Coordinates of N, CA and C in Angstrom, one line a residue:
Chain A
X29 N 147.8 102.0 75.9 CA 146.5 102.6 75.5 C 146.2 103.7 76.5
X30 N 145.8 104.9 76.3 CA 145.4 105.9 76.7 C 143.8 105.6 77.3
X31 N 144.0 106.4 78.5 CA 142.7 105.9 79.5 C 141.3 107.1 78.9
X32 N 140.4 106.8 80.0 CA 139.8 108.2 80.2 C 140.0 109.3 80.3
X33 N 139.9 110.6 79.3 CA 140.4 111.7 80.1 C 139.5 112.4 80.6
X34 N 139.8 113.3 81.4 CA 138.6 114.5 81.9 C 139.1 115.5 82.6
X35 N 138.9 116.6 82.3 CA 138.9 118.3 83.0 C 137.9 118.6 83.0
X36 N 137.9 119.9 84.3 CA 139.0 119.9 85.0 C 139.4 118.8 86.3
X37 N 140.1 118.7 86.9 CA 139.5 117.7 88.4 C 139.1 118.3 88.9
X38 N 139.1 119.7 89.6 CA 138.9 120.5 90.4 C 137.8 121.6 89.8
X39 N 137.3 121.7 90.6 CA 136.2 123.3 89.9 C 135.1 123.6 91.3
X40 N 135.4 124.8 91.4 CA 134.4 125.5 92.5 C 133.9 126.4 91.9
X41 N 132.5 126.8 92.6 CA 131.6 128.0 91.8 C 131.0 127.9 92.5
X42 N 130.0 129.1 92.8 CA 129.0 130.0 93.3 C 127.6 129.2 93.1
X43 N 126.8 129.2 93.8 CA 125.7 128.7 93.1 C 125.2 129.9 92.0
X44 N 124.2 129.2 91.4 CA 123.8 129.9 90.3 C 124.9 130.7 88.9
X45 N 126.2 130.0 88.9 CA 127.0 130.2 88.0 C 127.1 128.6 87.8
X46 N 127.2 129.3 86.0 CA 127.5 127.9 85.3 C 128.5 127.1 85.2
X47 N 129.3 125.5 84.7 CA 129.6 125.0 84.7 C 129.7 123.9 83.7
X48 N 131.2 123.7 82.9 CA 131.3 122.7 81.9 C 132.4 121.8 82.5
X49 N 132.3 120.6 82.0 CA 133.1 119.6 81.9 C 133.3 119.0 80.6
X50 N 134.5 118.6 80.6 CA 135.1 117.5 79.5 C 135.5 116.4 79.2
X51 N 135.3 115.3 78.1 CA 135.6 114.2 78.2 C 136.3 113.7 77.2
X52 N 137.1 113.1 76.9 CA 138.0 112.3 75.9 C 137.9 111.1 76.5
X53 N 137.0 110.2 75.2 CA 137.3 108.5 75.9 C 138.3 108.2 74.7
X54 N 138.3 106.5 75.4 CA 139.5 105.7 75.0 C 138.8 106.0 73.1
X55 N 140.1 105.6 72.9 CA 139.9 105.6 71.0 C 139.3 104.2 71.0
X56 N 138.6 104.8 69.8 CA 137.8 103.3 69.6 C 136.6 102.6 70.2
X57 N 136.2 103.4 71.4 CA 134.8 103.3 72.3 C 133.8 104.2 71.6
X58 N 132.6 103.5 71.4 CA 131.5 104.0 70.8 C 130.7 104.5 71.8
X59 N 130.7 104.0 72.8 CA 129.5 104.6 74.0 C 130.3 105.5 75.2
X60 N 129.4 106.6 75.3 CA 130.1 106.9 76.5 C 129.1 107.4 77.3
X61 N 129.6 107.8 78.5 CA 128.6 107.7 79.7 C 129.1 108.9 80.6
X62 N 128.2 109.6 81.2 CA 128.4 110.7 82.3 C 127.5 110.3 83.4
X63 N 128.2 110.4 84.6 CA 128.2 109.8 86.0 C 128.0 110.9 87.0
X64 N 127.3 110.7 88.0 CA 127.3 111.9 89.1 C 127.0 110.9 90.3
X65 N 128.4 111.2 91.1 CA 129.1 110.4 92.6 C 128.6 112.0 93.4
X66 N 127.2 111.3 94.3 CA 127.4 112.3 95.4 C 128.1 111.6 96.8
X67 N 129.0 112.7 97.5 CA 129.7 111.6 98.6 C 129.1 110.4 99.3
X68 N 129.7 109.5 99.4 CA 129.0 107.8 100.3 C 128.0 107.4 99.4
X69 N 127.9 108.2 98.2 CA 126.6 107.1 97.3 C 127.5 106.3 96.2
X70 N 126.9 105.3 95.5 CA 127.5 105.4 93.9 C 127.1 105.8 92.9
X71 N 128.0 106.0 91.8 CA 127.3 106.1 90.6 C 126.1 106.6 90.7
X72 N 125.7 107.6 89.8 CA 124.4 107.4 89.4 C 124.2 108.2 87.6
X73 N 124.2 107.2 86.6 CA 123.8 107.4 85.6 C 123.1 108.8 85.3
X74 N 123.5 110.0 84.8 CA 123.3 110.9 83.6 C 122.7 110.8 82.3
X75 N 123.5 110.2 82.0 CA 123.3 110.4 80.2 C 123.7 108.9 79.4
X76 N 124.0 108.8 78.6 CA 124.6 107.6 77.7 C 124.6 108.4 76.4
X77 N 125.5 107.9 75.6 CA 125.5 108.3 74.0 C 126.1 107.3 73.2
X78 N 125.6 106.7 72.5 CA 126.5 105.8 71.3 C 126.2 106.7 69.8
X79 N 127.8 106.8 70.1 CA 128.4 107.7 68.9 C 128.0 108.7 69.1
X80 N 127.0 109.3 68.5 CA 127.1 111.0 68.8 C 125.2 111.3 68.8
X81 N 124.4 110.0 69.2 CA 123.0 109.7 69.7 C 122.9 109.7 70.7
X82 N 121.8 109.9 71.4 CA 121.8 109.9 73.1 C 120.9 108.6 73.0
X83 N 121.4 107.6 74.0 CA 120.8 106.3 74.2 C 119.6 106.6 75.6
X84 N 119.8 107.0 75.9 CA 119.6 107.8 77.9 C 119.6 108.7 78.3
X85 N 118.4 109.7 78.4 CA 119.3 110.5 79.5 C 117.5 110.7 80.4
X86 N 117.4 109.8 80.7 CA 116.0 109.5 81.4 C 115.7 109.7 83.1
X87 N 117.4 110.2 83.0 CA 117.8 110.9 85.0 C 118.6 112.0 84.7
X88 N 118.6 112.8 83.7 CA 119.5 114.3 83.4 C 118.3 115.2 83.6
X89 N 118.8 115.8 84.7 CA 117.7 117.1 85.3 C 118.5 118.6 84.2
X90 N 117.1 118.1 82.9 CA 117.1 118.7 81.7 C 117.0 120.1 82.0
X91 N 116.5 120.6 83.1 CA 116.3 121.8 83.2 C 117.5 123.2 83.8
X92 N 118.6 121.8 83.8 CA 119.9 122.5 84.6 C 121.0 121.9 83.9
X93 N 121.0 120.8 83.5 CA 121.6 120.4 82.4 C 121.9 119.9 81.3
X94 N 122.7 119.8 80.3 CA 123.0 119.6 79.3 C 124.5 118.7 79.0
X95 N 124.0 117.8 77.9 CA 125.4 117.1 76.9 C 125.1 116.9 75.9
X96 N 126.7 117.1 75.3 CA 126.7 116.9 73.8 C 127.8 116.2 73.7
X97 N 127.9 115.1 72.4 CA 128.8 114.7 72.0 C 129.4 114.7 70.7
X98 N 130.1 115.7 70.1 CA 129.7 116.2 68.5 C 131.0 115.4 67.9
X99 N 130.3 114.8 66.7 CA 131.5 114.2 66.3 C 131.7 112.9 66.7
X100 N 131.1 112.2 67.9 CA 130.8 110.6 68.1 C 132.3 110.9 69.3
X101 N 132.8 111.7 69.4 CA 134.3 111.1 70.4 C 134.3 112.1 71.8
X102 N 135.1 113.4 71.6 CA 134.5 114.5 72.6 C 133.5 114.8 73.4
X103 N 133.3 115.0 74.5 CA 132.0 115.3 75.3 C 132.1 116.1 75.9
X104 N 130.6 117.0 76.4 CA 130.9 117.9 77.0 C 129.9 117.5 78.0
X105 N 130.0 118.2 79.1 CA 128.4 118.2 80.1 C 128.5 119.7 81.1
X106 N 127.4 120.0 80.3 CA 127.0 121.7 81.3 C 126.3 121.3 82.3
X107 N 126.4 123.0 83.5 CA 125.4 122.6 84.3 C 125.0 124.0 84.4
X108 N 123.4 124.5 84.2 CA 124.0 126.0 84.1 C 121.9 126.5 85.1
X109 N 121.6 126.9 85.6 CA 122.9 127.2 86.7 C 123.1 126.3 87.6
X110 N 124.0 126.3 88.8 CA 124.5 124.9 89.3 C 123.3 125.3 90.3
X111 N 123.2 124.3 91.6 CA 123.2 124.3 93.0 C 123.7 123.8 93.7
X112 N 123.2 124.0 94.9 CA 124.6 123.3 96.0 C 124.4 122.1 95.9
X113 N 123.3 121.8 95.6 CA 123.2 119.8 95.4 C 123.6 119.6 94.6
X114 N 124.4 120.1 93.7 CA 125.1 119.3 92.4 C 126.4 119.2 92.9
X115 N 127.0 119.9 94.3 CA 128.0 118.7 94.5 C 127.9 117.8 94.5
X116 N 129.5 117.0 93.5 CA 129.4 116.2 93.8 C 130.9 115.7 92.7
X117 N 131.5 114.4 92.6 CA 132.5 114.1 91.5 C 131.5 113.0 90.3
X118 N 131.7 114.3 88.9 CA 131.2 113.6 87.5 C 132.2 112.8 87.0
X119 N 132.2 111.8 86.9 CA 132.6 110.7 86.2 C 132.2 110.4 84.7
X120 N 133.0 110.6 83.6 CA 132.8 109.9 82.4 C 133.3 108.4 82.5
X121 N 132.3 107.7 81.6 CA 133.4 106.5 80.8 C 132.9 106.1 79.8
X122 N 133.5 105.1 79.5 CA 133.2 104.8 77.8 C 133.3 103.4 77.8
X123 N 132.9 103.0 76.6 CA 133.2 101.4 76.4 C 132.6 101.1 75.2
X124 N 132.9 99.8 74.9 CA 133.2 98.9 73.1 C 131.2 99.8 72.9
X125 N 130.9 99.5 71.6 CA 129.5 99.4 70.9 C 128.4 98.6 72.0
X126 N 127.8 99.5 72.0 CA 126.2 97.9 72.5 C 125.8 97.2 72.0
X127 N 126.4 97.0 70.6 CA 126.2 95.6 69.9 C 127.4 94.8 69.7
X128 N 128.6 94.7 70.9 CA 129.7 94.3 70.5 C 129.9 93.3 72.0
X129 N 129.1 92.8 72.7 CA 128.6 91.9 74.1 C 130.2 92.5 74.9
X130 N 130.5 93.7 75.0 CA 131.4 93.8 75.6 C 131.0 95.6 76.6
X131 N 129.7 96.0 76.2 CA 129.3 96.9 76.8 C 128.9 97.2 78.3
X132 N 128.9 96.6 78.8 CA 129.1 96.9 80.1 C 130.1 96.8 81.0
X133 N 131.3 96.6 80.3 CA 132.8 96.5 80.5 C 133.4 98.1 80.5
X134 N 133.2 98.8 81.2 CA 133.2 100.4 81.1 C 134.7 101.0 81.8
X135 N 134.9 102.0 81.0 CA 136.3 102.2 81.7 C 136.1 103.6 82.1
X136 N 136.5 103.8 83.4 CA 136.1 105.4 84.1 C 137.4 106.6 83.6
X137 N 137.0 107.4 83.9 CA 138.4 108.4 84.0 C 138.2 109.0 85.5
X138 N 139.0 109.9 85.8 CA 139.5 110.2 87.0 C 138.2 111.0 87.9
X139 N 137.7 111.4 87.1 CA 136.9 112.6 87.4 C 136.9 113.8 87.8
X140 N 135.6 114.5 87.8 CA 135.8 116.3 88.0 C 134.9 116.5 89.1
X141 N 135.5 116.6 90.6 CA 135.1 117.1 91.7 C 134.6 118.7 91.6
X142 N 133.1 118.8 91.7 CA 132.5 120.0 91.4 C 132.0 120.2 93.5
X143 N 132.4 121.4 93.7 CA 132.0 122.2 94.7 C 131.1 123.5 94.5
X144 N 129.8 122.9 95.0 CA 129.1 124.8 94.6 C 128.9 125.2 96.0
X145 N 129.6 126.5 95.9 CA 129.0 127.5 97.4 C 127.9 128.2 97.8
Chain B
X11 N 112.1 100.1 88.6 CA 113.0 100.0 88.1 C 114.2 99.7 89.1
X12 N 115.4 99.4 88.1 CA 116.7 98.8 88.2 C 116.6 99.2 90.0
X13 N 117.7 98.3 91.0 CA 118.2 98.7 91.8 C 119.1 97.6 93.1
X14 N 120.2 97.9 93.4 CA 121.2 97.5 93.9 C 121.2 98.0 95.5
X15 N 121.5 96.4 96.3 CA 121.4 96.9 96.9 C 122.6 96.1 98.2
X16 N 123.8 96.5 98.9 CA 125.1 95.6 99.0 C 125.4 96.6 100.6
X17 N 125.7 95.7 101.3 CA 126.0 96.0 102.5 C 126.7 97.5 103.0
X18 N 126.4 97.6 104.3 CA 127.2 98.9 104.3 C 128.4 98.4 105.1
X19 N 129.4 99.7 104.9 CA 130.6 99.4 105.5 C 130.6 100.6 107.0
X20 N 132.2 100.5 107.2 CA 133.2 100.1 106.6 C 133.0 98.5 107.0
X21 N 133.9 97.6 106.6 CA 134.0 96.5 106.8 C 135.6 96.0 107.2
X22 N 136.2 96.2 108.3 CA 137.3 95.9 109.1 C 137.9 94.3 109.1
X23 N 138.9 93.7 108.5 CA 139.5 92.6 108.8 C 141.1 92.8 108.6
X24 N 141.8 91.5 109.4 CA 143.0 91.2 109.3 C 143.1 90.6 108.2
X25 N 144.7 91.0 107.8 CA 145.1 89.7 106.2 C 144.9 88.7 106.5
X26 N 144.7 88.2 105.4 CA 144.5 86.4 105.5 C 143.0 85.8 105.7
X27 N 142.2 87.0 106.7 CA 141.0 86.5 106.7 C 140.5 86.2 105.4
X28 N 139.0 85.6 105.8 CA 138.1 85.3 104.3 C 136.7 86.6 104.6
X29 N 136.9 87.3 103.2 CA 136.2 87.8 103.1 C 134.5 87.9 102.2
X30 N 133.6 88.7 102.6 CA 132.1 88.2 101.5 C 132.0 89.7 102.2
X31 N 131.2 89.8 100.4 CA 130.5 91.0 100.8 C 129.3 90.9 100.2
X32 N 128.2 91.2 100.9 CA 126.5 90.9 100.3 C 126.1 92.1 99.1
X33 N 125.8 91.7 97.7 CA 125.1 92.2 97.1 C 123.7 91.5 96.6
X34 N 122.6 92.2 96.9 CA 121.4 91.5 96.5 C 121.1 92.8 94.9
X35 N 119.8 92.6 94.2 CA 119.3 92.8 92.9 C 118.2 93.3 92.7
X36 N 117.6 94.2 92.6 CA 116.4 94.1 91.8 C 116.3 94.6 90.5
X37 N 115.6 94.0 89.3 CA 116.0 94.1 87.9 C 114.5 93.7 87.3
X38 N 114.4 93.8 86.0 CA 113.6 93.2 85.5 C 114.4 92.7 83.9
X39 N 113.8 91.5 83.5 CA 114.3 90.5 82.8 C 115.5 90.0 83.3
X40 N 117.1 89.8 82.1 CA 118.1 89.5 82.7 C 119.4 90.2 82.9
X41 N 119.5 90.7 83.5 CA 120.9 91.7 83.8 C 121.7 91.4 83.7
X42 N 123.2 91.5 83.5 CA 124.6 91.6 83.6 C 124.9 92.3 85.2
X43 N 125.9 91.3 85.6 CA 126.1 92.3 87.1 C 127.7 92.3 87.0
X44 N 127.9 92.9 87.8 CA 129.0 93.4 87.5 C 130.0 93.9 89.7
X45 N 131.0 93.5 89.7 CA 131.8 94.4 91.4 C 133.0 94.9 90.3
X46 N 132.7 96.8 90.8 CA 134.2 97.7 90.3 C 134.9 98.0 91.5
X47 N 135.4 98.1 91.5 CA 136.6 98.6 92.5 C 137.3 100.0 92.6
X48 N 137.5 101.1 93.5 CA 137.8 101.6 93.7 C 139.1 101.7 94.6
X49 N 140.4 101.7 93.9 CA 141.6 101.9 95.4 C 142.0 103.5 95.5
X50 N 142.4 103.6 96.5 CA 142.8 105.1 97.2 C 143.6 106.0 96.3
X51 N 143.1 106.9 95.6 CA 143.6 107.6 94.7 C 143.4 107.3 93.7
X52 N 142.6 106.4 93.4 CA 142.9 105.8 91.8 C 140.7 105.9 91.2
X53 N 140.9 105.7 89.8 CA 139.8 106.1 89.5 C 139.1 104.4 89.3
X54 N 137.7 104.2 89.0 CA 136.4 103.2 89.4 C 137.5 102.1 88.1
X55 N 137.5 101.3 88.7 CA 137.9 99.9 87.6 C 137.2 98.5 87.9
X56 N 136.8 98.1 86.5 CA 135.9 96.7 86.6 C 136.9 95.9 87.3
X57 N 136.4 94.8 88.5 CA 136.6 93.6 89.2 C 136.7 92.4 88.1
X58 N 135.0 92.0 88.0 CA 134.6 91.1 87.8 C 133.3 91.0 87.0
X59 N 132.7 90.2 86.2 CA 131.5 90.3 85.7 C 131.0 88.9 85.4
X60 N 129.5 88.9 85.6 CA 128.9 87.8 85.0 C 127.3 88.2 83.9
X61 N 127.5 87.4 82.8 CA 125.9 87.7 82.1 C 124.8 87.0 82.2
X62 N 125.2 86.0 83.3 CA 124.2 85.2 82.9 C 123.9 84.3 84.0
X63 N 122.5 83.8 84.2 CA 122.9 82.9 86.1 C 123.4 81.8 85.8
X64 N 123.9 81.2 87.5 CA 125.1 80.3 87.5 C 126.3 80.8 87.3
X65 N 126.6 81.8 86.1 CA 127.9 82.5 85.6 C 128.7 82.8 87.0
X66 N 130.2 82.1 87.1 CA 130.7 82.9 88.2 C 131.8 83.5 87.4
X67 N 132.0 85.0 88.0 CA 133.2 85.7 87.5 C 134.1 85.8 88.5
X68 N 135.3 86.0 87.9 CA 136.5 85.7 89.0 C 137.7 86.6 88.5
X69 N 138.3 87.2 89.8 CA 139.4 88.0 89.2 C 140.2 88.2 90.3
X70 N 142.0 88.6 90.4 CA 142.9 88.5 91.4 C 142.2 87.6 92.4
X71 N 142.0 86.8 92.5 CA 141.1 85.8 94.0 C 140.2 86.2 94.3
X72 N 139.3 87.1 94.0 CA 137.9 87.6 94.4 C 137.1 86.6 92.8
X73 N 135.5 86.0 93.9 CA 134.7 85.3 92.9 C 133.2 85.9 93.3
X74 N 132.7 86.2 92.4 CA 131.2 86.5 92.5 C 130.1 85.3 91.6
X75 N 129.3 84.8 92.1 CA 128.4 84.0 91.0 C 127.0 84.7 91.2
X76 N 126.5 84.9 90.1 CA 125.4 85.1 89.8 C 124.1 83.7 90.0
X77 N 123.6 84.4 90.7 CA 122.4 83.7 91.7 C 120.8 84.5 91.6
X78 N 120.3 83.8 90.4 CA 119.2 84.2 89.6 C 118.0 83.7 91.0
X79 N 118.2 82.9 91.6 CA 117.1 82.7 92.5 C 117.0 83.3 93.8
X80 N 118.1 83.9 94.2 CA 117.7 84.6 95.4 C 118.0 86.5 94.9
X81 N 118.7 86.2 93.4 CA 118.7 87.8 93.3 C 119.8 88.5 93.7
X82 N 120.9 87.9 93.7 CA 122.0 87.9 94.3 C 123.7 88.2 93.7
X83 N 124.8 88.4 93.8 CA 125.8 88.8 93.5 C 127.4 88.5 94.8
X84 N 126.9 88.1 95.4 CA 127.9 88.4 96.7 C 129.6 88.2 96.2
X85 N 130.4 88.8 96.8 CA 131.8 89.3 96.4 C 132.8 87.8 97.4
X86 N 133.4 87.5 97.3 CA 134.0 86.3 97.7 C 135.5 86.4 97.9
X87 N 136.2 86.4 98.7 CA 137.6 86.0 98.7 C 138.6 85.4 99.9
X88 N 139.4 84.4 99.3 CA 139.6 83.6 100.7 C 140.3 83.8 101.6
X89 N 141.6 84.8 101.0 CA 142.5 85.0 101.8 C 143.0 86.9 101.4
X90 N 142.5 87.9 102.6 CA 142.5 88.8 101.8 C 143.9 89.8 102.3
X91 N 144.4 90.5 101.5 CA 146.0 91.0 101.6 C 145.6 93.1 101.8
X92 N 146.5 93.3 102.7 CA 146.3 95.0 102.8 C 145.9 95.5 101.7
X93 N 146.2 95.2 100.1 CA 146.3 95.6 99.4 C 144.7 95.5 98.7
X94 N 144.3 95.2 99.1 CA 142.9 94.8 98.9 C 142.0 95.8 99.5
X95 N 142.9 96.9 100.5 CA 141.7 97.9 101.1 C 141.5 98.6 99.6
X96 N 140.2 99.2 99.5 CA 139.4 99.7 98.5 C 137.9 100.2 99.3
X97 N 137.4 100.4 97.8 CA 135.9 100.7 98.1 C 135.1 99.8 97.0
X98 N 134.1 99.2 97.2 CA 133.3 98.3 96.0 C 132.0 98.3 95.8
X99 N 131.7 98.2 94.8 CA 130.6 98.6 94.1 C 130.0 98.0 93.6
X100 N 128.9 97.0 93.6 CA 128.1 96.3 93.2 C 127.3 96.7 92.0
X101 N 127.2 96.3 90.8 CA 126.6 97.1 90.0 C 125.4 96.1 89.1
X102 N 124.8 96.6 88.0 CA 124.0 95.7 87.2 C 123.6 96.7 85.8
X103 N 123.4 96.1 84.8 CA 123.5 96.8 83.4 C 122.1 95.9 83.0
X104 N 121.1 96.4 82.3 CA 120.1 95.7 81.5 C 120.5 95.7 79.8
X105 N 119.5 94.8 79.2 CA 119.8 95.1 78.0 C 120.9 94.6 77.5
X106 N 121.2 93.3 77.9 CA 122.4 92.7 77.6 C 123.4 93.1 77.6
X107 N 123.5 93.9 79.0 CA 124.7 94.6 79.5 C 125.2 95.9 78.9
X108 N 124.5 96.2 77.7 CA 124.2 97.6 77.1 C 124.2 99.0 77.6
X109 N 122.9 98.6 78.8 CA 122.6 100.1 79.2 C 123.5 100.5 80.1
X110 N 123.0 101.5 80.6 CA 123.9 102.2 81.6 C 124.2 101.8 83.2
X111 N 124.9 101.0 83.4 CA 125.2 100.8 84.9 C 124.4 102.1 85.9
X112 N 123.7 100.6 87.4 CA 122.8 101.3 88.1 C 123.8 100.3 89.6
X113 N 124.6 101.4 90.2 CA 125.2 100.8 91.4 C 124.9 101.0 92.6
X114 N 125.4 100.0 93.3 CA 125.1 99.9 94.8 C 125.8 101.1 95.3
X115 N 125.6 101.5 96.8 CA 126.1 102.7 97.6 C 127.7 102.6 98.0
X116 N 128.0 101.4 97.9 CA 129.4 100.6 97.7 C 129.8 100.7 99.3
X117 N 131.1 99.7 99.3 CA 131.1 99.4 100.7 C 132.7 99.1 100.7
X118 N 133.2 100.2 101.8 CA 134.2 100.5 101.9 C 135.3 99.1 102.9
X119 N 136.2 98.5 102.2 CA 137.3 97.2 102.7 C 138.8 98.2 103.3
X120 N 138.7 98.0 104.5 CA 139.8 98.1 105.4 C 140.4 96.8 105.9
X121 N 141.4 96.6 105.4 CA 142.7 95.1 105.9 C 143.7 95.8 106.7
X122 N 143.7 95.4 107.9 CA 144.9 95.4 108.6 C 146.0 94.6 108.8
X123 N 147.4 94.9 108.6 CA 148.2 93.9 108.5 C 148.0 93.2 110.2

């Protein structure tokens, strides 16, 4: 079974230039999730979406960012324009339905190490 | 709101030692908790999980029990192998493990042979 995907890993930019990321979860996961690792922290929840709803996004600093998930599978997450505090590595994942008691069983992908200058 | 809260590292031992690592809780109603694991190079993967207090979860020789009265999570293992250095993350999900995971600052395992 095919994991999490995500591009790019890598991405540097300027402050005040924009920035997308991409996500492909596992087939078959209804929820998925965008994550922001700033270094020596963990996790910190973004967004949520089951299917192509947003369940969450009650910590997405709306004013710089954005996601969409069109179609219930694909994701995207902008950041436009960046700052130097948004380094950091975004993490998607995904996992079964929130009505399937197996949701908080989440599978990560590799992630996208963002550097802004 | 939600919030985790698990020892700082690094945390240094020899194989074979026994290892614990402290995670405490704050939540409101009943949470799912959850230790992922991070190894060197590799991307965030679930440990172990429990839904419910008393629940202990257990996986490769690491056990965590969920401990509704002091608020608690701690990571457990008896005899621990190089292979076990990583990084670990204490976590908790509300909403019957639904919402969105809210993690600890995680706490980095160094085993020396």
């Amino acid at each position: 079974e095919a994991g999490v995907a995500q591009s790019p890993r890598y991405k540097i930019i300027e402050k005040r230039q924009s920035v997308a990321f991409w996500c492909n979860p596992i087939s078959g996961h209804a929820t998925l999730y965008w994550y922001q690792q700033i270094l020596g922290q963990g996790p910190k929840l973004l967004i949520q979406f089951q299917n192509n709803g947003v369940v969450d996004d009650s910590q997405l600093p709306k004013d710089r960012f954005s996601a969409e998930r069109l179609k219930g599978v694909d994701s995207t997450l902008k950041i436009q324009p960046a700052k130097l505090e948004d380094s950091a590595v975004y993490l998607c994942a995904s996992s079964l339905a929130r009505t399937s008691g197996r949701a908080g069983e989440q599978y990560f992908g590799p992630g996208t190490r963002l550097t802004v200058t | 709101g939600n919030s985790v809260t698990q020892m700082e590292g690094p945390v240094t031992l020899s194989e074979e030692a026994f290892l614990t690592i402290n995670c405490t809780y704050t939540a409101t109603g009943y949470p799912s908790l959850f230790w992922y694991v991070q190894y060197p190079g590799e991307g965030l993967q679930l440990l172990l999980k429990a839904t419910k207090a008393d629940d202990k979860g257990s996986n490769k020789g690491f056990e965590a029990t969920y401990r509704k009265e002091t608020t608690s999570f701690h990571l457990e293992k008896g005899s621990v192998q190089v292979s076990d250095s990583a990084v670990y993350f204490c976590a908790l999900s509300s909403g019957g493990g639904a919402d969105g995971l809210t993690f600890g600052k995680g706490t980095h395992l160094i085993i020396q042979p």
